[in-house]
PDB file of C-alpha atoms in Angstrom:
ATOM      1  CA  LEU V   1       1.432 192.231 -82.974  1.00 81.00           C
ATOM      2  CA  GLU V   2       0.449 188.929 -84.246  1.00 94.00           C
ATOM      3  CA  THR V   3       3.647 188.318 -85.439  1.00 93.00           C
ATOM      4  CA  ILE V   4       6.631 185.983 -85.667  1.00 92.00           C
ATOM      5  CA  ASP V   5       9.980 186.457 -86.445  1.00 90.00           C
ATOM      6  CA  LEU V   6      12.242 183.607 -87.512  1.00 88.00           C
ATOM      7  CA  TYR V   7      15.886 183.985 -87.323  1.00 86.00           C
ATOM      8  CA  GLN V   8      18.099 181.593 -88.882  1.00 87.00           C
ATOM      9  CA  LYS V   9      21.325 181.113 -86.626  1.00 84.00           C
ATOM     10  CA  ALA V  10      23.408 178.622 -88.107  1.00 85.00           C
ATOM     11  CA  PRO V  11      23.913 177.453 -91.623  1.00 88.00           C
ATOM     12  CA  GLU V  12      21.236 174.737 -92.532  1.00 86.00           C
ATOM     13  CA  ASN V  13      23.988 172.260 -93.296  1.00 89.00           C
ATOM     14  CA  LYS V  14      25.772 172.740 -89.836  1.00 88.00           C
ATOM     15  CA  PRO V  15      23.931 172.616 -87.107  1.00 83.00           C
ATOM     16  CA  VAL V  16      25.258 174.090 -83.844  1.00 81.00           C
ATOM     17  CA  ASP V  17      25.486 172.149 -80.141  1.00 76.00           C
ATOM     18  CA  VAL V  18      22.397 173.692 -78.135  1.00 74.00           C
ATOM     19  CA  PHE V  19      24.485 174.491 -75.179  1.00 68.00           C
ATOM     20  CA  GLU V  20      27.179 176.205 -77.218  1.00 72.00           C
ATOM     21  CA  PHE V  21      24.368 178.092 -79.027  1.00 74.00           C
ATOM     22  CA  ILE V  22      22.898 179.250 -75.623  1.00 72.00           C
ATOM     23  CA  SER V  23      26.219 179.967 -74.069  1.00 67.00           C
ATOM     24  CA  HIS V  24      26.756 182.949 -76.189  1.00 66.00           C
ATOM     25  CA  ASN V  25      24.336 184.858 -74.042  1.00 66.00           C
ATOM     26  CA  PHE V  26      23.950 182.764 -71.034  1.00 68.00           C
ATOM     27  CA  PRO V  27      27.001 180.652 -69.378  1.00 71.00           C
ATOM     28  CA  MET V  28      25.913 176.893 -69.080  1.00 70.00           C
ATOM     29  CA  VAL V  29      27.806 175.820 -66.195  1.00 69.00           C
ATOM     30  CA  GLY V  30      27.539 172.085 -65.971  1.00 66.00           C
ATOM     31  CA  PHE V  31      27.249 171.924 -69.648  1.00 70.00           C
ATOM     32  CA  THR V  32      30.403 173.767 -70.955  1.00 74.00           C
ATOM     33  CA  GLU V  33      33.981 172.610 -70.683  1.00 78.00           C
ATOM     34  CA  PRO V  34      35.641 173.894 -67.520  1.00 82.00           C
ATOM     35  CA  ASN V  35      38.873 175.311 -69.572  1.00 86.00           C
ATOM     36  CA  THR V  36      36.238 177.343 -71.322  1.00 83.00           C
ATOM     37  CA  LEU V  37      34.636 178.295 -67.802  1.00 87.00           C
ATOM     38  CA  ASN V  38      38.048 179.081 -66.413  1.00 91.00           C
ATOM     39  CA  ARG V  39      38.408 181.490 -68.865  1.00 91.00           C
ATOM     40  CA  GLU V  40      35.559 183.518 -68.703  1.00 91.00           C
ATOM     41  CA  PHE V  41      35.528 183.319 -64.811  1.00 93.00           C
ATOM     42  CA  ILE V  42      37.727 183.520 -61.677  1.00 96.00           C
ATOM     43  CA  ILE V  43      35.787 180.388 -60.127  1.00 94.00           C
ATOM     44  CA  SER V  44      35.522 179.918 -56.166  1.00 96.00           C
ATOM     45  CA  VAL V  45      34.229 177.123 -54.108  1.00 95.00           C
ATOM     46  CA  ILE V  46      31.903 178.408 -51.583  1.00 96.00           C
ATOM     47  CA  GLU V  47      30.533 175.318 -49.710  1.00 95.00           C
ATOM     48  CA  TYR V  48      31.649 171.744 -50.662  1.00 95.00           C
ATOM     49  CA  ASN V  49      31.207 168.458 -48.083  1.00 94.00           C
ATOM     50  CA  PRO V  50      32.011 165.367 -49.862  1.00 93.00           C
ATOM     51  CA  LYS V  51      30.576 163.385 -46.716  1.00 95.00           C
ATOM     52  CA  LYS V  52      27.506 165.271 -47.234  1.00 95.00           C
ATOM     53  CA  THR V  53      26.614 164.336 -50.772  1.00 93.00           C
ATOM     54  CA  LYS V  54      22.750 165.641 -51.006  1.00 93.00           C
ATOM     55  CA  ILE V  55      24.237 168.828 -50.338  1.00 95.00           C
ATOM     56  CA  PRO V  56      25.068 170.622 -53.680  1.00 96.00           C
ATOM     57  CA  ILE V  57      28.440 172.245 -54.560  1.00 96.00           C
ATOM     58  CA  HIS V  58      28.208 176.115 -54.190  1.00 97.00           C
ATOM     59  CA  LEU V  59      30.501 177.595 -56.856  1.00 95.00           C
ATOM     60  CA  ASN V  60      30.912 181.377 -57.335  1.00 96.00           C
ATOM     61  CA  LEU V  61      31.961 182.669 -60.714  1.00 94.00           C
ATOM     62  CA  LYS V  62      33.305 185.927 -60.828  1.00 96.00           C
ATOM     63  CA  VAL V  63      33.228 187.517 -64.498  1.00 94.00           C
ATOM     64  CA  ARG V  64      36.855 188.216 -65.774  1.00 95.00           C
ATOM     65  CA  LYS V  65      37.858 191.186 -67.614  1.00 95.00           C
ATOM     66  CA  ASN V  66      37.736 190.844 -71.031  1.00 94.00           C
ATOM     67  CA  SER V  67      35.230 188.178 -70.764  1.00 91.00           C
ATOM     68  CA  LYS V  68      32.468 187.598 -73.546  1.00 88.00           C
ATOM     69  CA  TYR V  69      30.101 187.562 -70.532  1.00 89.00           C
ATOM     70  CA  GLU V  70      31.845 191.410 -69.193  1.00 92.00           C
ATOM     71  CA  GLU V  71      29.015 193.317 -70.805  1.00 90.00           C
ATOM     72  CA  ASP V  72      26.204 191.453 -69.126  1.00 89.00           C
ATOM     73  CA  TYR V  73      27.123 189.980 -65.992  1.00 92.00           C
ATOM     74  CA  THR V  74      29.319 190.453 -63.201  1.00 95.00           C
ATOM     75  CA  ASN V  75      28.860 187.406 -61.108  1.00 94.00           C
ATOM     76  CA  LEU V  76      27.280 183.910 -60.922  1.00 93.00           C
ATOM     77  CA  ASP V  77      26.474 181.809 -57.815  1.00 96.00           C
ATOM     78  CA  VAL V  78      26.024 178.232 -59.092  1.00 93.00           C
ATOM     79  CA  TRP V  79      24.885 175.094 -56.962  1.00 95.00           C
ATOM     80  CA  VAL V  80      25.654 171.580 -58.595  1.00 92.00           C
ATOM     81  CA  SER V  81      24.396 168.261 -57.577  1.00 92.00           C
ATOM     82  CA  GLN V  82      27.181 165.613 -56.283  1.00 93.00           C
ATOM     83  CA  LYS V  83      25.151 162.898 -57.510  1.00 90.00           C
ATOM     84  CA  ASN V  84      25.355 164.083 -61.429  1.00 86.00           C
ATOM     85  CA  TYR V  85      27.424 167.159 -61.273  1.00 87.00           C
ATOM     86  CA  LEU V  86      24.684 168.940 -63.079  1.00 86.00           C
ATOM     87  CA  PRO V  87      23.456 172.434 -62.002  1.00 89.00           C
ATOM     88  CA  VAL V  88      20.445 172.659 -59.631  1.00 93.00           C
ATOM     89  CA  LYS V  89      19.987 176.472 -59.219  1.00 95.00           C
ATOM     90  CA  MET V  90      22.280 179.523 -60.622  1.00 92.00           C
ATOM     91  CA  THR V  91      22.011 182.899 -59.484  1.00 94.00           C
ATOM     92  CA  ALA V  92      23.447 185.639 -62.259  1.00 92.00           C
ATOM     93  CA  GLU V  93      23.876 188.986 -61.249  1.00 94.00           C
ATOM     94  CA  THR V  94      23.645 191.425 -64.181  1.00 92.00           C
ATOM     95  CA  THR V  95      25.423 194.202 -64.902  1.00 94.00           C
ATOM     96  CA  GLN V  96      22.615 196.514 -63.876  1.00 95.00           C
ATOM     97  CA  GLY V  97      22.147 194.807 -60.794  1.00 94.00           C
ATOM     98  CA  ASP V  98      19.367 192.628 -61.706  1.00 94.00           C
ATOM     99  CA  LEU V  99      19.285 188.951 -60.207  1.00 94.00           C
ATOM    100  CA  ASN V 100      18.319 186.364 -62.651  1.00 90.00           C
ATOM    101  CA  GLN V 101      17.588 182.855 -60.949  1.00 93.00           C
ATOM    102  CA  LEU V 102      17.191 179.574 -62.850  1.00 89.00           C
ATOM    103  CA  LYS V 103      16.202 176.354 -60.981  1.00 94.00           C
ATOM    104  CA  TRP V 104      16.486 173.109 -62.681  1.00 89.00           C
ATOM    105  CA  GLU V 105      14.447 170.201 -61.508  1.00 89.00           C
ATOM    106  CA  ASN V 106      14.075 166.318 -62.432  1.00 85.00           C
ATOM    107  CA  LEU V 107      16.703 166.730 -65.117  1.00 81.00           C
ATOM    108  CA  LYS V 108      16.844 163.923 -67.610  1.00 81.00           C
ATOM    109  CA  ILE V 109      20.057 163.116 -69.405  1.00 80.00           C
ATOM    110  CA  ASN V 110      20.470 161.773 -72.845  1.00 84.00           C
ATOM    111  CA  LYS V 111      16.604 161.779 -73.207  1.00 86.00           C
ATOM    112  CA  LYS V 112      15.581 161.165 -76.828  1.00 88.00           C
ATOM    113  CA  LEU V 113      13.710 164.555 -78.352  1.00 85.00           C
ATOM    114  CA  GLU V 114      11.040 164.063 -81.472  1.00 89.00           C
ATOM    115  CA  ASN V 115      11.688 166.409 -83.726  1.00 86.00           C
ATOM    116  CA  LYS V 116       8.152 168.031 -83.598  1.00 88.00           C
ATOM    117  CA  VAL V 117       9.614 169.605 -80.007  1.00 86.00           C
ATOM    118  CA  PHE V 118      11.454 172.161 -82.472  1.00 81.00           C
ATOM    119  CA  THR V 119       8.214 173.123 -84.588  1.00 85.00           C
ATOM    120  CA  ILE V 120       6.685 176.298 -83.976  1.00 83.00           C
ATOM    121  CA  GLU V 121       3.355 176.365 -84.441  1.00 87.00           C
ATOM    122  CA  THR V 122       2.027 179.804 -85.830  1.00 89.00           C
ATOM    123  CA  PRO V 123      -1.563 180.900 -85.894  1.00 92.00           C
ATOM    124  CA  ASP V 124      -2.948 181.354 -89.341  1.00 93.00           C
ATOM    125  CA  HIS V 125      -3.833 184.886 -88.730  1.00 95.00           C
ATOM    126  CA  PHE V 126      -0.413 185.722 -87.762  1.00 95.00           C
ATOM    127  CA  SER V 127       2.184 187.539 -90.415  1.00 94.00           C
ATOM    128  CA  LYS V 128       5.911 186.142 -90.381  1.00 92.00           C
ATOM    129  CA  ASN V 129       8.997 188.007 -90.761  1.00 92.00           C
ATOM    130  CA  ILE V 130      11.736 185.585 -91.854  1.00 91.00           C
ATOM    131  CA  HIS V 131      15.324 186.686 -91.327  1.00 92.00           C
ATOM    132  CA  PRO V 132      18.032 184.644 -93.034  1.00 91.00           C
ATOM    133  CA  LEU V 133      21.176 184.024 -91.702  1.00 89.00           C
ATOM    134  CA  LYS V 134      23.421 187.247 -92.053  1.00 82.00           C
ATOM    135  CA  GLU V 135      26.776 186.526 -93.595  1.00 75.00           C
ATOM    136  CA  LYS V 136      29.922 187.352 -91.767  1.00 68.00           C
ATOM    137  CA  ALA V 137      32.069 190.456 -93.439  1.00 58.00           C
ATOM    138  CA  LYS V 138      35.519 188.936 -94.539  1.00 59.00           C
TER     139      LYS V 138
END
């Protein structure tokens, strides 16, 4: 279609934390406050051996009734590194029965990113549709 759609998702003077933004559509285990996860999921430890620190902790997260993820996911399996407590793998089962798997390798914590990483280069012949922030109804 050679078109780019640009959607403003937050007010310019109130930037949103990236993990908070992403977590509206996808649970960010390892980057989300534990009490928040506990509200959304029933969390079970499947495998954890503190003596085998190279083996990740395996957690199962069953989506709670009335969770904000209830319409999208039923269950997540998450493997968390015992070294830094960040996720290394996640399998998410959708309400349609699809499995989505993510793997993280060589995560860098607190790495400074240049602003140009967030610049979208659009070829000259593409058209742009700009969608401003929708105001919430009062």
